[in-house]
mmCIF file of C-alpha atoms in Angstrom:
data_model
loop_
_atom_site.group_PDB
_atom_site.id
_atom_site.type_symbol
_atom_site.label_atom_id
_atom_site.label_comp_id
_atom_site.label_asym_id
_atom_site.label_seq_id
_atom_site.Cartn_x
_atom_site.Cartn_y
_atom_site.Cartn_z
ATOM 1 C CA ASP A 258 105.003 96.375 135.114
ATOM 2 C CA ALA A 259 102.189 98.931 135.120
ATOM 3 C CA ARG A 260 99.863 98.805 132.157
ATOM 4 C CA VAL A 261 96.420 99.858 131.009
ATOM 5 C CA THR A 262 94.121 96.858 130.950
ATOM 6 C CA GLN A 263 91.179 96.583 128.565
ATOM 7 C CA THR A 264 88.421 94.016 128.403
ATOM 8 C CA PRO A 265 87.209 92.324 126.344
ATOM 9 C CA ARG A 266 90.089 91.980 123.921
ATOM 10 C CA HIS A 267 87.806 90.727 121.177
ATOM 11 C CA LYS A 268 84.032 90.939 120.826
ATOM 12 C CA VAL A 269 81.704 89.855 118.077
ATOM 13 C CA THR A 270 78.099 90.898 118.523
ATOM 14 C CA GLU A 271 74.954 91.224 116.560
ATOM 15 C CA MET A 272 73.547 94.543 115.445
ATOM 16 C CA GLY A 273 71.260 96.015 118.082
ATOM 17 C CA GLN A 274 73.000 94.456 121.029
ATOM 18 C CA GLU A 275 74.560 96.433 123.865
ATOM 19 C CA VAL A 276 78.357 96.402 124.094
ATOM 20 C CA THR A 277 80.336 97.472 127.137
ATOM 21 C CA MET A 278 84.073 97.879 127.042
ATOM 22 C CA ARG A 279 86.067 98.300 130.227
ATOM 23 C CA CYS A 280 89.391 99.903 131.033
ATOM 24 C CA GLN A 281 91.552 99.850 134.108
ATOM 25 C CA PRO A 282 93.987 102.782 133.991
ATOM 26 C CA ILE A 283 97.424 102.624 135.491
ATOM 27 C CA LEU A 284 97.222 103.167 139.254
ATOM 28 C CA GLY A 285 97.725 106.827 140.085
ATOM 29 C CA HIS A 286 96.866 108.117 136.613
ATOM 30 C CA ASN A 287 94.182 110.797 136.652
ATOM 31 C CA THR A 288 93.501 111.260 132.937
ATOM 32 C CA VAL A 289 91.790 108.592 130.839
ATOM 33 C CA PHE A 290 91.153 108.651 127.089
ATOM 34 C CA TRP A 291 88.972 106.572 124.751
ATOM 35 C CA TYR A 292 90.024 106.344 121.106
ATOM 36 C CA ARG A 293 88.531 104.511 118.159
ATOM 37 C CA GLN A 294 90.667 103.266 115.275
ATOM 38 C CA THR A 295 89.317 102.411 111.856
ATOM 39 C CA MET A 296 90.941 102.095 108.458
ATOM 40 C CA MET A 297 88.972 105.018 107.100
ATOM 41 C CA GLN A 298 89.176 107.475 109.979
ATOM 42 C CA GLY A 299 92.393 106.491 111.730
ATOM 43 C CA LEU A 300 92.593 107.289 115.438
ATOM 44 C CA GLU A 301 89.689 109.371 116.662
ATOM 45 C CA LEU A 302 89.347 110.713 120.178
ATOM 46 C CA LEU A 303 85.944 109.798 121.540
ATOM 47 C CA ALA A 304 86.153 111.119 125.053
ATOM 48 C CA TYR A 305 88.479 111.863 127.913
ATOM 49 C CA PHE A 306 88.256 112.240 131.654
ATOM 50 C CA ARG A 307 90.306 113.886 134.334
ATOM 51 C CA ASN A 308 89.840 112.965 137.963
ATOM 52 C CA ARG A 309 86.793 110.948 136.765
ATOM 53 C CA ALA A 310 85.053 114.007 135.332
ATOM 54 C CA PRO A 311 84.395 114.127 131.583
ATOM 55 C CA LEU A 312 86.355 116.943 129.934
ATOM 56 C CA ASP A 313 85.490 116.363 126.299
ATOM 57 C CA ASP A 314 83.196 113.892 124.669
ATOM 58 C CA SER A 315 82.541 115.831 121.490
ATOM 59 C CA GLY A 316 83.945 113.008 119.374
ATOM 60 C CA MET A 317 81.396 110.537 120.597
ATOM 61 C CA PRO A 318 78.028 109.866 118.910
ATOM 62 C CA LYS A 319 75.732 110.890 121.738
ATOM 63 C CA ASP A 320 72.695 108.937 120.673
ATOM 64 C CA ARG A 321 74.265 105.501 121.170
ATOM 65 C CA PHE A 322 77.583 105.929 122.958
ATOM 66 C CA SER A 323 78.209 106.704 126.601
ATOM 67 C CA ALA A 324 81.381 106.859 128.638
ATOM 68 C CA GLU A 325 81.723 106.879 132.412
ATOM 69 C CA MET A 326 84.236 106.450 135.200
ATOM 70 C CA PRO A 327 82.387 104.809 138.105
ATOM 71 C CA ASP A 328 85.610 105.011 140.133
ATOM 72 C CA ALA A 329 89.276 105.865 139.668
ATOM 73 C CA THR A 330 90.161 102.303 138.659
ATOM 74 C CA LEU A 331 87.462 101.744 136.039
ATOM 75 C CA ALA A 332 86.410 103.512 132.857
ATOM 76 C CA THR A 333 83.607 102.164 130.675
ATOM 77 C CA LEU A 334 82.506 102.781 127.113
ATOM 78 C CA LYS A 335 79.046 101.557 126.204
ATOM 79 C CA ILE A 336 77.351 101.301 122.811
ATOM 80 C CA GLN A 337 73.603 100.768 122.781
ATOM 81 C CA PRO A 338 72.339 99.748 120.270
ATOM 82 C CA SER A 339 75.408 98.682 118.339
ATOM 83 C CA GLU A 340 75.597 99.015 114.577
ATOM 84 C CA PRO A 341 77.931 97.472 111.965
ATOM 85 C CA ARG A 342 79.618 100.857 111.450
ATOM 86 C CA ASP A 343 80.791 100.670 115.081
ATOM 87 C CA SER A 344 83.148 97.850 114.138
ATOM 88 C CA ALA A 345 86.582 99.149 115.092
ATOM 89 C CA VAL A 346 89.358 98.856 117.610
ATOM 90 C CA TYR A 347 88.693 100.855 120.745
ATOM 91 C CA PHE A 348 91.734 101.969 122.707
ATOM 92 C CA CYS A 349 91.868 103.213 126.240
ATOM 93 C CA ALA A 350 94.874 105.274 127.406
ATOM 94 C CA SER A 351 95.844 106.878 130.696
ATOM 95 C CA GLY A 352 98.190 109.635 131.790
ATOM 96 C CA PRO A 353 99.550 110.726 135.160
ATOM 97 C CA PRO A 354 99.140 114.071 136.903
ATOM 98 C CA ILE A 355 101.539 116.333 135.076
ATOM 99 C CA GLN A 356 103.816 116.765 138.053
ATOM 100 C CA MET A 357 104.341 113.003 138.171
ATOM 101 C CA GLY A 358 105.320 112.430 134.563
ATOM 102 C CA ASN A 359 104.373 113.113 131.007
ATOM 103 C CA THR A 360 103.811 109.836 129.220
ATOM 104 C CA ILE A 361 100.417 108.567 128.049
ATOM 105 C CA TYR A 362 100.096 104.807 127.944
ATOM 106 C CA PHE A 363 97.750 102.810 125.765
ATOM 107 C CA GLY A 364 96.005 99.518 126.382
ATOM 108 C CA GLU A 365 96.044 96.699 123.862
ATOM 109 C CA GLY A 366 92.616 97.619 122.556
ATOM 110 C CA SER A 367 89.177 96.028 122.346
ATOM 111 C CA TRP A 368 88.539 94.667 118.855
ATOM 112 C CA LEU A 369 84.817 95.007 118.144
ATOM 113 C CA THR A 370 82.936 93.418 115.255
ATOM 114 C CA VAL A 371 79.246 94.119 114.880
ATOM 115 C CA VAL A 372 77.485 91.824 112.375
ATOM 116 C CA ALA B 97 93.750 124.159 118.139
ATOM 117 C CA GLN B 98 96.474 121.603 117.667
ATOM 118 C CA SER B 99 96.915 119.390 114.651
ATOM 119 C CA VAL B 100 99.434 117.033 113.200
ATOM 120 C CA THR B 101 100.269 116.237 109.586
ATOM 121 C CA GLN B 102 102.243 113.187 108.607
ATOM 122 C CA LEU B 103 103.624 113.397 105.099
ATOM 123 C CA GLY B 104 103.467 110.085 103.290
ATOM 124 C CA SER B 105 100.979 107.399 104.298
ATOM 125 C CA HIS B 106 103.414 104.710 103.101
ATOM 126 C CA VAL B 107 107.188 104.681 103.232
ATOM 127 C CA SER B 108 109.318 101.847 101.899
ATOM 128 C CA VAL B 109 113.025 101.438 102.630
ATOM 129 C CA SER B 110 115.651 98.777 102.226
ATOM 130 C CA GLU B 111 117.045 96.994 105.221
ATOM 131 C CA GLY B 112 120.019 99.000 106.452
ATOM 132 C CA ALA B 113 118.841 102.262 104.868
ATOM 133 C CA LEU B 114 117.936 105.471 106.644
ATOM 134 C CA VAL B 115 114.398 105.775 107.939
ATOM 135 C CA LEU B 116 112.793 109.237 107.817
ATOM 136 C CA LEU B 117 109.172 109.681 108.764
ATOM 137 C CA ARG B 118 107.891 113.232 108.590
ATOM 138 C CA CYS B 119 105.644 115.009 111.046
ATOM 139 C CA ASN B 120 104.597 118.652 111.136
ATOM 140 C CA TYR B 121 102.503 120.134 113.839
ATOM 141 C CA SER B 122 100.333 123.156 114.385
ATOM 142 C CA SER B 123 99.981 124.608 117.866
ATOM 143 C CA SER B 124 99.469 128.078 119.236
ATOM 144 C CA VAL B 125 101.517 127.295 122.323
ATOM 145 C CA PRO B 126 104.550 125.090 122.939
ATOM 146 C CA PRO B 127 103.385 121.510 122.465
ATOM 147 C CA TYR B 128 104.294 118.119 123.763
ATOM 148 C CA LEU B 129 105.028 115.769 120.835
ATOM 149 C CA PHE B 130 105.057 112.007 120.672
ATOM 150 C CA TRP B 131 105.814 109.196 118.289
ATOM 151 C CA TYR B 132 103.991 105.923 118.778
ATOM 152 C CA VAL B 133 104.445 102.654 116.924
ATOM 153 C CA GLN B 134 101.757 100.081 116.223
ATOM 154 C CA TYR B 135 102.671 96.580 115.126
ATOM 155 C CA PRO B 136 100.010 94.534 113.350
ATOM 156 C CA ASN B 137 97.067 93.600 115.568
ATOM 157 C CA GLN B 138 98.598 95.284 118.585
ATOM 158 C CA GLY B 139 98.165 98.467 120.594
ATOM 159 C CA LEU B 140 100.214 101.642 120.467
ATOM 160 C CA GLN B 141 103.632 101.713 122.037
ATOM 161 C CA LEU B 142 105.488 104.896 122.872
ATOM 162 C CA LEU B 143 108.704 105.335 120.900
ATOM 163 C CA LEU B 144 109.763 108.730 122.184
ATOM 164 C CA LYS B 145 108.465 112.081 123.363
ATOM 165 C CA TYR B 146 109.399 115.754 123.370
ATOM 166 C CA THR B 147 108.302 117.742 126.407
ATOM 167 C CA SER B 148 110.273 120.977 126.146
ATOM 168 C CA ALA B 149 113.629 119.715 127.331
ATOM 169 C CA ALA B 150 116.296 118.661 124.824
ATOM 170 C CA THR B 151 115.240 119.201 121.218
ATOM 171 C CA LEU B 152 116.886 115.966 120.072
ATOM 172 C CA VAL B 153 115.041 113.112 121.629
ATOM 173 C CA LYS B 154 116.235 109.532 121.660
ATOM 174 C CA GLY B 155 113.776 106.695 121.937
ATOM 175 C CA ILE B 156 113.600 102.966 121.919
ATOM 176 C CA ASN B 157 114.845 100.670 119.121
ATOM 177 C CA GLY B 158 117.367 103.196 117.860
ATOM 178 C CA PHE B 159 114.841 105.869 116.823
ATOM 179 C CA GLU B 160 115.275 109.550 117.460
ATOM 180 C CA ALA B 161 113.428 112.733 116.600
ATOM 181 C CA GLU B 162 114.357 116.396 116.539
ATOM 182 C CA PHE B 163 111.995 119.187 117.531
ATOM 183 C CA LYS B 164 112.440 122.159 115.201
ATOM 184 C CA LYS B 165 110.291 125.062 116.239
ATOM 185 C CA SER B 166 111.195 127.179 113.217
ATOM 186 C CA GLU B 167 109.962 124.438 110.912
ATOM 187 C CA THR B 168 107.161 123.195 113.219
ATOM 188 C CA SER B 169 108.491 119.713 112.642
ATOM 189 C CA PHE B 170 109.209 116.598 114.648
ATOM 190 C CA HIS B 171 110.557 114.108 112.126
ATOM 191 C CA LEU B 172 111.412 110.540 113.211
ATOM 192 C CA THR B 173 114.642 108.993 112.032
ATOM 193 C CA LYS B 174 116.640 105.829 112.400
ATOM 194 C CA PRO B 175 120.074 105.431 110.773
ATOM 195 C CA SER B 176 119.649 101.826 109.702
ATOM 196 C CA ALA B 177 116.323 100.088 109.156
ATOM 197 C CA HIS B 178 115.693 96.589 110.391
ATOM 198 C CA MET B 179 113.042 94.209 109.164
ATOM 199 C CA SER B 180 111.440 94.331 112.605
ATOM 200 C CA ASP B 181 110.797 98.078 112.180
ATOM 201 C CA ALA B 182 107.963 97.357 109.749
ATOM 202 C CA ALA B 183 104.901 98.808 111.440
ATOM 203 C CA GLU B 184 102.633 101.843 111.461
ATOM 204 C CA TYR B 185 103.963 105.000 113.095
ATOM 205 C CA PHE B 186 101.869 107.776 114.549
ATOM 206 C CA CYS B 187 102.888 111.284 115.438
ATOM 207 C CA ALA B 188 100.794 112.994 118.111
ATOM 208 C CA VAL B 189 100.545 116.373 119.800
ATOM 209 C CA THR B 190 99.128 117.578 123.061
ATOM 210 C CA LEU B 191 99.457 120.467 125.447
ATOM 211 C CA SER B 192 100.406 120.221 129.042
ATOM 212 C CA SER B 193 97.708 121.171 131.434
ATOM 213 C CA PHE B 194 98.386 123.264 134.447
ATOM 214 C CA SER B 195 95.215 121.971 135.989
ATOM 215 C CA GLY B 196 96.969 118.692 136.661
ATOM 216 C CA GLY B 197 96.707 116.363 133.710
ATOM 217 C CA TYR B 198 96.837 116.010 129.970
ATOM 218 C CA ASN B 199 94.767 117.718 127.355
ATOM 219 C CA LYS B 200 93.641 115.578 124.508
ATOM 220 C CA LEU B 201 96.239 113.832 122.402
ATOM 221 C CA ILE B 202 95.734 114.494 118.685
ATOM 222 C CA PHE B 203 97.124 111.922 116.258
ATOM 223 C CA GLY B 204 98.264 112.178 112.691
ATOM 224 C CA ALA B 205 96.941 109.791 110.093
ATOM 225 C CA GLY B 206 99.869 107.443 110.453
ATOM 226 C CA THR B 207 102.701 106.311 108.175
ATOM 227 C CA ARG B 208 103.064 102.661 107.322
ATOM 228 C CA LEU B 209 106.721 101.690 107.084
ATOM 229 C CA ALA B 210 107.723 98.731 104.952
ATOM 230 C CA VAL B 211 111.270 97.357 105.118
ATOM 231 C CA HIS B 212 112.433 95.117 102.305
ATOM 232 C CA PRO B 213 115.566 92.970 102.067
#
């Protein structure tokens, strides 16, 4: 059963620490998204990649957030330094090349608390 | 640019009653439309999708949605609510990309469905 895998599932960290969240997209998918979910803002798109190249990261605070795809099986979202306002659920999602299907699948999320 | 508006942040129905969750979209070109469901403390699960084939789309758990271009709507319905349907529901829009993958998926604010006995 193919699925998007995110780690860690839960993370509690102190303000100022670096946080790295990882995502393994479904094998064969070429588009990867990072979303952040909070009570106040709902689901916000932070960044997305196609064929490992960033297409849009306009939703991401550039001073502390960075997103990369070191290879086709790994996407990372890093926060340095972390702040309490970064507390949220971070979702990764992946989608196939359009000729292979048209469903975007979400991971279970990384639940981040910054104290 | 695409956008999605979900009317009603909270909807409450009785068990066995009709469920109607409203979604209107804005898009300059034919969109792809999705409904996702999120149960408490879980990720998003796809309920159904419209991708320019049949306008009436059937999904999992007895849900269906109808794409109405004239009304720019994609409302989600279920004839008879079950207690297990209590969750948050998100409507989303994207465009297909001829360059080989998806454009960004834009979500509505969500509608929290409560089902009472």
